[in-house]
PDB file of C-alpha atoms in Angstrom:
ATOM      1  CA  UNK A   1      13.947  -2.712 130.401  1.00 59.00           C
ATOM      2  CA  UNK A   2      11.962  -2.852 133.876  1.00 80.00           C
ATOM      3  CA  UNK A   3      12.763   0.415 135.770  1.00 91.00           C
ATOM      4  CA  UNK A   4      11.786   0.602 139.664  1.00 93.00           C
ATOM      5  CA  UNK A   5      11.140   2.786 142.150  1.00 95.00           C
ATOM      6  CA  UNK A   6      12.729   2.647 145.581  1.00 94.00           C
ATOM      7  CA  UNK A   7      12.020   4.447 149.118  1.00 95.00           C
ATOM      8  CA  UNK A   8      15.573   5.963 149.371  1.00 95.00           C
ATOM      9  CA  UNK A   9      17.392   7.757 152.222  1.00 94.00           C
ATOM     10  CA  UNK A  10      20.675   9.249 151.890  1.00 95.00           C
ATOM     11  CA  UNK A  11      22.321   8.648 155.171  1.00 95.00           C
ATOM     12  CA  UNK A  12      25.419  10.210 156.295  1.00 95.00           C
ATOM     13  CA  UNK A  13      27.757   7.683 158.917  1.00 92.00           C
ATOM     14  CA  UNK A  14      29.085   9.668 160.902  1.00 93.00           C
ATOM     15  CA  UNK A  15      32.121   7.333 161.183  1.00 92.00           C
ATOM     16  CA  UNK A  16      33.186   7.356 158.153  1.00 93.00           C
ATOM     17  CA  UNK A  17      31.943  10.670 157.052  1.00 94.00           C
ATOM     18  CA  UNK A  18      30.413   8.981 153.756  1.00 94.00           C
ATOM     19  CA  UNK A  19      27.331   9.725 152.099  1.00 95.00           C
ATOM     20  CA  UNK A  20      25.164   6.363 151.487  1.00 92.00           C
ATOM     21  CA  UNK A  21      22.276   5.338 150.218  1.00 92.00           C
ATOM     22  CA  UNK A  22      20.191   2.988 151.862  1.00 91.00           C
ATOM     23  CA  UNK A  23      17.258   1.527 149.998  1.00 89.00           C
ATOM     24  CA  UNK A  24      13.830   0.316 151.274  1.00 88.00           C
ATOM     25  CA  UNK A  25      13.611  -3.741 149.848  1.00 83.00           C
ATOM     26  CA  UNK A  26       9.818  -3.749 150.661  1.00 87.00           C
ATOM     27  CA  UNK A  27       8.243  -0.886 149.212  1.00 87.00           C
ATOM     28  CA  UNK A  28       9.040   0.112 145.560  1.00 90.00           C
ATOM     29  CA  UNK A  29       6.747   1.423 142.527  1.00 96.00           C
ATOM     30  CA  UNK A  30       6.650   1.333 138.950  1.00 94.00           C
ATOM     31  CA  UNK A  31       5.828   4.782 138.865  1.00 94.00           C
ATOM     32  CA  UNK A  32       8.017   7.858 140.550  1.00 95.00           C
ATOM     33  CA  UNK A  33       5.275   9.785 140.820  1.00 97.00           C
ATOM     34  CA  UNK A  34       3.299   7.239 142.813  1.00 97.00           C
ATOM     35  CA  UNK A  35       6.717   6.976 144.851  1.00 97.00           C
ATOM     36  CA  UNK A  36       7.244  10.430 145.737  1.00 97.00           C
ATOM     37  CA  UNK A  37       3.488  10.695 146.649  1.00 97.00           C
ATOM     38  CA  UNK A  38       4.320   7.440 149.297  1.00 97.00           C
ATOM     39  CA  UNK A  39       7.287   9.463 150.494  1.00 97.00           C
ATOM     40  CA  UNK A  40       5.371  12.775 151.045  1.00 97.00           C
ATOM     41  CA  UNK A  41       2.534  11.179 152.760  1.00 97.00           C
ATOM     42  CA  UNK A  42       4.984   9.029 155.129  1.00 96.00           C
ATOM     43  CA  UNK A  43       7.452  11.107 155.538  1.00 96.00           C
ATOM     44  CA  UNK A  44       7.557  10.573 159.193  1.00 96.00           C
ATOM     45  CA  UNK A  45       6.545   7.124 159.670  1.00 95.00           C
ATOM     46  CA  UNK A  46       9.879   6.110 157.225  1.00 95.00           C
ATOM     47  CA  UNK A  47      11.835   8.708 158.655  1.00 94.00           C
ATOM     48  CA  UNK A  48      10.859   7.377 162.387  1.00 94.00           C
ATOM     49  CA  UNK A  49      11.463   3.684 160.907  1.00 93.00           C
ATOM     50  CA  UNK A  50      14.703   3.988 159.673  1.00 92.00           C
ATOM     51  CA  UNK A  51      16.004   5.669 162.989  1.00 92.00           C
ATOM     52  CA  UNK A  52      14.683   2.627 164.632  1.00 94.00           C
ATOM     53  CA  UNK A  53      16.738   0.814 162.118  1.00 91.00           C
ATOM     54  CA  UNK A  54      19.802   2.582 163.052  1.00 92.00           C
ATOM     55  CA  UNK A  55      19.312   2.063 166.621  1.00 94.00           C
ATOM     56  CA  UNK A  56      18.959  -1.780 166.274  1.00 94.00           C
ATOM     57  CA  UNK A  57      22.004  -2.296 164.119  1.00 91.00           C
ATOM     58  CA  UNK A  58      24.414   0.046 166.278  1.00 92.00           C
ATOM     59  CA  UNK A  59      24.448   2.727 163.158  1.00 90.00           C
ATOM     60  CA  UNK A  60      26.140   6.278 163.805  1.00 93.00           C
ATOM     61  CA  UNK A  61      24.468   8.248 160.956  1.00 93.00           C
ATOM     62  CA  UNK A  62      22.194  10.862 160.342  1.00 93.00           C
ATOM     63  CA  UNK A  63      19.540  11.246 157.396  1.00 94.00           C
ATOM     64  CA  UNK A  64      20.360  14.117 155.098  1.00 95.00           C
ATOM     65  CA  UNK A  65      17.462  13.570 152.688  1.00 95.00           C
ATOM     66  CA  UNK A  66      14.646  11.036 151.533  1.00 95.00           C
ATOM     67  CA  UNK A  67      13.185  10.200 148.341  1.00 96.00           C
ATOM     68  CA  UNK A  68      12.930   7.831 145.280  1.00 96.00           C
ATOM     69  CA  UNK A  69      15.717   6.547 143.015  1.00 94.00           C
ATOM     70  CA  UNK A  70      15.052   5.042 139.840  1.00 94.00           C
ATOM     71  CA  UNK A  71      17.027   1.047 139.272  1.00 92.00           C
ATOM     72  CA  UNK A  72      16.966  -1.011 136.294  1.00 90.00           C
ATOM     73  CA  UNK A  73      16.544  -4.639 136.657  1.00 87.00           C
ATOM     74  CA  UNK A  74      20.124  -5.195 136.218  1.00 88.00           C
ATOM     75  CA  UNK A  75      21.045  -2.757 139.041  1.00 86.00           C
ATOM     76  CA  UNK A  76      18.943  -3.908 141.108  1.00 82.00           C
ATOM     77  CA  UNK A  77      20.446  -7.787 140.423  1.00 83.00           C
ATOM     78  CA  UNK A  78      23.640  -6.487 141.665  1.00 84.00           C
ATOM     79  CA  UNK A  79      22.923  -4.336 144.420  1.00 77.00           C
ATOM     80  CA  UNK A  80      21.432  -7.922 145.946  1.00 76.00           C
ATOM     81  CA  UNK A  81      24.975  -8.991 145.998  1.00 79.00           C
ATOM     82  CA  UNK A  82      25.810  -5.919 148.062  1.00 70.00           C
ATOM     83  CA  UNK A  83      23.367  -6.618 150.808  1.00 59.00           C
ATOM     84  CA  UNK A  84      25.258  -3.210 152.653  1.00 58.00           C
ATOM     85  CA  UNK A  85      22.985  -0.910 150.284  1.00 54.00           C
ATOM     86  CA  UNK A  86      19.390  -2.479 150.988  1.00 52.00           C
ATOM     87  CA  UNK A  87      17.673  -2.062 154.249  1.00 53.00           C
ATOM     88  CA  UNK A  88      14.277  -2.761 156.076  1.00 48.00           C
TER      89      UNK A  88
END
């Protein structure tokens, strides 16, 4: 089974008051330890990014943390239906 690697930022709305991950569609790995070396070294530039994100789509939230999350093929098939969870 195919696992892959996402950019991932947890991202509090502060509307709602949820907890959310938000997933980065054009940069994933096949290896978390590749991933988490991305992260580290671009820490700012996808922390800066997303904001900018935020700001174009009108979205109240805050990021409490950023990282890699592991997804199976099959997860990853039906988070596409949820287009909510992946982001730019």
């Amino acid at each position: 089974m195919a696992k892959f690697f996402f950019v991932t930022i947890m991202m509090l709305n502060l509307d709602t008051g949820l907890v959310v991950p938000k997933y980065h569609q054009q940069i994933f790995f096949y290896d978390r330890v590749k991933c988490e070396t991305y992260v580290q070294q671009n820490f700012t530039a996808l922390k800066n990014g997303f904001g900018i994100y935020m700001d174009t789509f009108g979205i109240n939230g805050q990021i409490q943390s950023l990282g890699c999350t592991e997804i199976s093929r099959e997860e990853l098939e039906k988070m596409l239906e949820d287009s909510s969870t992946i982001s730019t």
